[in-house]
Amino acid sequence: MDRFKELGIDTHGRTSGKMKTKCPWCHAQRTDKRDKSLSVNLDTKLYLCHYCGAHGSAAIYAGKGRKLGDPLVKFPTATGSNSSCPPTEKPHGDPEQGALTQKQIEWCRDVRHIPPEVLVEAGVAFASISMPISGKEKGWEKRDCLCFNFFENGELVNTKFRDSQKHFKLLQGARTIPYNIDAIRDTPECILVEGEFDALSYMAVGRTDVISVPNGANSQLDWLDELSESHFEQKQVIYLSVDTDRKGRELCRELSRRLGVDRCRIVTYGEAYKDANELLVAEGPDALLKALEDAPIPRLEGTFTAEDLRERLHQLFEEGYTSGVELGIPNLDEIMRLETGRVLTVTGIPGHGKSDFVDEIVLRLCTRQDWRAGYFSPENTPIEYHHAKLAEKLLGHRFRKDFSTEEEFARVVDYLSQRVWHILPDGDFTLGNVLSKARELVHRHGIRVFVIDPYNYINHQIPAGMTETGYIGSFMNSLARFARLNSCLVILVAHPRKMNKQYGTQKTEVPTMYDINGSANFFNMTDYGIVVDRQDEMGIVYIHVEKTRFRNFGTKGNAAFCYDVTNGRYSPCTPPPEPGMQVQPWKGAKDLFSSEGWI
Ligand SMILES: Nc1ncnc2c1ncn2[C@@H]1O[C@H](COP(=O)(O)OP(=O)(O)OP(=O)(O)O)[C@@H](O)[C@H]1O
């Protein structure tokens, strides 16, 4: 739906793409009658005459039930409440988008160095709307805004309104998608930036394959989940051209982890500038193109220079060594804190709770650190049984109709759907296949922890002539490499050899990490090593931390837990000083068990 005809703009019957045509406003006065001075974007319906400056929008956004002549953009019905917004001043009605004012065009051109034709191409428009204004005089005010329109498959999905003082507002209830997403659908390369003006800056220097992330420097990349296959899978090169402040660097790290470090080139702008638009304004188009050209090519696989590690080095430089993330279990946090890019190996006698304790670690990382997890756990099938176990830990009580409500059922299923993915490759359980699926989970869903439970379910293909020790060394190397390249924590469950009975007591000896069946390389090559040791006669489970590769992540020691059979949770406790005495809750805790919901 458009008004081109009504406005006298001849589009020669075309309905999509960009074109030039004669300007109905100045053509009659022109001596060069052949000059097609009007640029028209038939997708965004915007037009601009490079001769007389006439510009505007011929769009009539004809959503369902809309008629010709209806306002351009209708606010979806407000969802949720906005307490700072007095009811009478709530944005209401349909703020109509129209042509940019002369002042706006001049400001974009002179202050941001974005030429008018780029604004037209990108469908930037004008609207006067009520904006939430922060500061002393909190409230809503009517403001003249630039409208950045977010299209997907040519359809308007959302609009970001921006006033001259950088107040922003998105359409309520509308989907958040990257800005200009249609432009990168089939391109071999693309540029990711952190703001609409940075995207327009690249368009101004001739790169159309640029998108802006939807939530600024927020490194929670939910939007990437649904776009990673359709828009990024085929990309050969992805330029990350985000801000150089701390948040921007965090975003950059997460983007390259999700999109694959081996095809991401990170753009920098020199000491003085923090983003693409600043560089364009200060140094001009050639400098911006040069910054793109100079972005380091991903390193040759297996080789590293300080430049390749610049981002991580900078983090180290600014924040020092990390001490790893805590699980929120005081006795264990004291001796072990986990970090991505590492391998944690878990062993213990069959039935002592290795898988259960691994689930405890995973769910604590999900609920406390907002991580996402992937499992290769063929033992834990059918998968719904495993989910039911995870649900019990999350809810704090049994996952059965008599104990949980329908609302809890829905909540926990929603939560797990967003956080946990299981890999069960059809028949092909080779390490290569399992890790390649896990890598897809990193790219598509941003998992940060990947569990292999247990080692012996992998279809190990030991090359002829290789010893078992040599093979396990190379297996552990593959896990370490996967963990490092994908910034994931890999958790490997591995069984011990058959343990002897202790003379006299006939109790099975507690294995150590060196007892893992096959080779000492499990212990030698892991970053963290723990043994799960269930001591039923005392009513406790010991977690023996036998190794943390670096001191900043902990030290050797053990932590005692009570296991709650109703929800599968491990609660820290103080072990009885002598057999037969009562287990006590952990220092300061009132109860031995916890049943409060985690989600
Ligand atoms: N301390 C405990 N007290 C009672 N039951 C437990 C305890 N720890 C685990 N369990 C239960 O024992 C069963 C086996 O646990 P899990 O599968 O985690 O052990 P595992 O060490 O991984 O065993 P395997 O080596 O056979 O895979 C599960 O049903 C689990 O809920």
PDB file of N, CA, C and O in Angstrom, residues 21-47:
ATOM      1  N   THR A  21      13.621   8.314 -10.218  1.00  0.00           N
ATOM      2  CA  THR A  21      12.568   8.723 -11.134  1.00  0.00           C
ATOM      3  C   THR A  21      12.501  10.251 -11.160  1.00  0.00           C
ATOM      4  O   THR A  21      13.232  10.924 -10.425  1.00  0.00           O
ATOM      5  N   LYS A  22      11.647  10.762 -12.005  1.00  0.00           N
ATOM      6  CA  LYS A  22      11.551  12.234 -12.101  1.00  0.00           C
ATOM      7  C   LYS A  22      10.793  12.772 -10.902  1.00  0.00           C
ATOM      8  O   LYS A  22       9.837  12.162 -10.438  1.00  0.00           O
ATOM      9  N   CYS A  23      11.214  13.944 -10.462  1.00  0.00           N
ATOM     10  CA  CYS A  23      10.600  14.527  -9.262  1.00  0.00           C
ATOM     11  C   CYS A  23       9.355  15.333  -9.670  1.00  0.00           C
ATOM     12  O   CYS A  23       9.456  16.274 -10.454  1.00  0.00           O
ATOM     13  N   PRO A  24       8.181  14.981  -9.153  1.00  0.00           N
ATOM     14  CA  PRO A  24       6.966  15.695  -9.557  1.00  0.00           C
ATOM     15  C   PRO A  24       6.946  17.160  -9.104  1.00  0.00           C
ATOM     16  O   PRO A  24       6.209  17.975  -9.643  1.00  0.00           O
ATOM     17  N   TRP A  25       7.781  17.509  -8.148  1.00  0.00           N
ATOM     18  CA  TRP A  25       7.749  18.871  -7.611  1.00  0.00           C
ATOM     19  C   TRP A  25       8.659  19.837  -8.388  1.00  0.00           C
ATOM     20  O   TRP A  25       8.376  21.011  -8.471  1.00  0.00           O
ATOM     21  N   CYS A  26       9.777  19.325  -8.943  1.00  0.00           N
ATOM     22  CA  CYS A  26      10.677  20.279  -9.612  1.00  0.00           C
ATOM     23  C   CYS A  26      10.917  19.967 -11.090  1.00  0.00           C
ATOM     24  O   CYS A  26      11.558  20.729 -11.794  1.00  0.00           O
ATOM     25  N   HIS A  27      10.387  18.836 -11.522  1.00  0.00           N
ATOM     26  CA  HIS A  27      10.684  18.404 -12.882  1.00  0.00           C
ATOM     27  C   HIS A  27      10.295  19.469 -13.928  1.00  0.00           C
ATOM     28  O   HIS A  27      11.059  19.757 -14.866  1.00  0.00           O
ATOM     29  N   ALA A  28       9.114  20.078 -13.714  1.00  0.00           N
ATOM     30  CA  ALA A  28       8.611  21.050 -14.693  1.00  0.00           C
ATOM     31  C   ALA A  28       9.566  22.219 -14.877  1.00  0.00           C
ATOM     32  O   ALA A  28       9.692  22.781 -15.975  1.00  0.00           O
ATOM     33  N   GLN A  29      10.246  22.620 -13.782  1.00  0.00           N
ATOM     34  CA  GLN A  29      11.138  23.782 -13.884  1.00  0.00           C
ATOM     35  C   GLN A  29      12.547  23.418 -14.343  1.00  0.00           C
ATOM     36  O   GLN A  29      13.376  24.301 -14.561  1.00  0.00           O
ATOM     37  N   ARG A  30      12.862  22.152 -14.426  1.00  0.00           N
ATOM     38  CA  ARG A  30      14.234  21.748 -14.738  1.00  0.00           C
ATOM     39  C   ARG A  30      14.516  21.914 -16.230  1.00  0.00           C
ATOM     40  O   ARG A  30      13.661  21.689 -17.069  1.00  0.00           O
ATOM     41  N   THR A  31      15.770  22.322 -16.514  1.00  0.00           N
ATOM     42  CA  THR A  31      16.139  22.379 -17.927  1.00  0.00           C
ATOM     43  C   THR A  31      16.512  20.988 -18.420  1.00  0.00           C
ATOM     44  O   THR A  31      16.170  20.603 -19.524  1.00  0.00           O
ATOM     45  N   ASP A  32      17.189  20.208 -17.536  1.00  0.00           N
ATOM     46  CA  ASP A  32      17.539  18.848 -17.935  1.00  0.00           C
ATOM     47  C   ASP A  32      16.340  17.944 -17.672  1.00  0.00           C
ATOM     48  O   ASP A  32      16.143  17.433 -16.564  1.00  0.00           O
ATOM     49  N   LYS A  33      15.542  17.765 -18.674  1.00  0.00           N
ATOM     50  CA  LYS A  33      14.292  17.020 -18.496  1.00  0.00           C
ATOM     51  C   LYS A  33      14.521  15.520 -18.265  1.00  0.00           C
ATOM     52  O   LYS A  33      13.621  14.785 -17.911  1.00  0.00           O
ATOM     53  N   ARG A  34      15.761  15.076 -18.568  1.00  0.00           N
ATOM     54  CA  ARG A  34      15.993  13.645 -18.401  1.00  0.00           C
ATOM     55  C   ARG A  34      16.442  13.281 -16.974  1.00  0.00           C
ATOM     56  O   ARG A  34      16.511  12.126 -16.604  1.00  0.00           O
ATOM     57  N   ASP A  35      16.764  14.313 -16.203  1.00  0.00           N
ATOM     58  CA  ASP A  35      17.351  14.009 -14.886  1.00  0.00           C
ATOM     59  C   ASP A  35      16.329  13.382 -13.927  1.00  0.00           C
ATOM     60  O   ASP A  35      15.281  13.965 -13.644  1.00  0.00           O
ATOM     61  N   LYS A  36      16.670  12.189 -13.475  1.00  0.00           N
ATOM     62  CA  LYS A  36      15.802  11.520 -12.495  1.00  0.00           C
ATOM     63  C   LYS A  36      16.371  11.846 -11.110  1.00  0.00           C
ATOM     64  O   LYS A  36      17.225  11.119 -10.594  1.00  0.00           O
ATOM     65  N   SER A  37      15.897  12.938 -10.561  1.00  0.00           N
ATOM     66  CA  SER A  37      16.527  13.427  -9.319  1.00  0.00           C
ATOM     67  C   SER A  37      15.870  12.860  -8.056  1.00  0.00           C
ATOM     68  O   SER A  37      16.324  13.116  -6.951  1.00  0.00           O
ATOM     69  N   LEU A  38      14.786  12.108  -8.239  1.00  0.00           N
ATOM     70  CA  LEU A  38      14.092  11.612  -7.035  1.00  0.00           C
ATOM     71  C   LEU A  38      14.504  10.160  -6.745  1.00  0.00           C
ATOM     72  O   LEU A  38      14.267   9.259  -7.545  1.00  0.00           O
ATOM     73  N   SER A  39      15.143   9.970  -5.575  1.00  0.00           N
ATOM     74  CA  SER A  39      15.464   8.596  -5.141  1.00  0.00           C
ATOM     75  C   SER A  39      14.251   8.040  -4.422  1.00  0.00           C
ATOM     76  O   SER A  39      13.693   8.695  -3.523  1.00  0.00           O
ATOM     77  N   VAL A  40      13.878   6.840  -4.790  1.00  0.00           N
ATOM     78  CA  VAL A  40      12.703   6.237  -4.158  1.00  0.00           C
ATOM     79  C   VAL A  40      13.085   4.854  -3.645  1.00  0.00           C
ATOM     80  O   VAL A  40      13.737   4.085  -4.352  1.00  0.00           O
ATOM     81  N   ASN A  41      12.694   4.591  -2.423  1.00  0.00           N
ATOM     82  CA  ASN A  41      12.872   3.249  -1.883  1.00  0.00           C
ATOM     83  C   ASN A  41      11.480   2.615  -1.833  1.00  0.00           C
ATOM     84  O   ASN A  41      10.644   2.997  -1.015  1.00  0.00           O
ATOM     85  N   LEU A  42      11.239   1.676  -2.743  1.00  0.00           N
ATOM     86  CA  LEU A  42       9.886   1.129  -2.858  1.00  0.00           C
ATOM     87  C   LEU A  42       9.548   0.197  -1.698  1.00  0.00           C
ATOM     88  O   LEU A  42       8.390  -0.097  -1.452  1.00  0.00           O
ATOM     89  N   ASP A  43      10.575  -0.265  -0.980  1.00  0.00           N
ATOM     90  CA  ASP A  43      10.300  -1.138   0.166  1.00  0.00           C
ATOM     91  C   ASP A  43       9.905  -0.324   1.390  1.00  0.00           C
ATOM     92  O   ASP A  43       8.976  -0.673   2.101  1.00  0.00           O
ATOM     93  N   THR A  44      10.680   0.764   1.603  1.00  0.00           N
ATOM     94  CA  THR A  44      10.368   1.561   2.793  1.00  0.00           C
ATOM     95  C   THR A  44       9.413   2.707   2.467  1.00  0.00           C
ATOM     96  O   THR A  44       8.929   3.384   3.367  1.00  0.00           O
ATOM     97  N   LYS A  45       9.176   2.929   1.170  1.00  0.00           N
ATOM     98  CA  LYS A  45       8.232   3.956   0.669  1.00  0.00           C
ATOM     99  C   LYS A  45       8.727   5.387   0.902  1.00  0.00           C
ATOM    100  O   LYS A  45       7.932   6.318   0.939  1.00  0.00           O
ATOM    101  N   LEU A  46      10.017   5.542   1.125  1.00  0.00           N
ATOM    102  CA  LEU A  46      10.509   6.898   1.351  1.00  0.00           C
ATOM    103  C   LEU A  46      11.115   7.455   0.064  1.00  0.00           C
ATOM    104  O   LEU A  46      11.613   6.712  -0.778  1.00  0.00           O
ATOM    105  N   TYR A  47      11.060   8.771  -0.067  1.00  0.00           N
ATOM    106  CA  TYR A  47      11.598   9.387  -1.281  1.00  0.00           C
ATOM    107  C   TYR A  47      12.350  10.665  -0.925  1.00  0.00           C
ATOM    108  O   TYR A  47      12.099  11.287   0.121  1.00  0.00           O
TER     109      TYR A  47
END
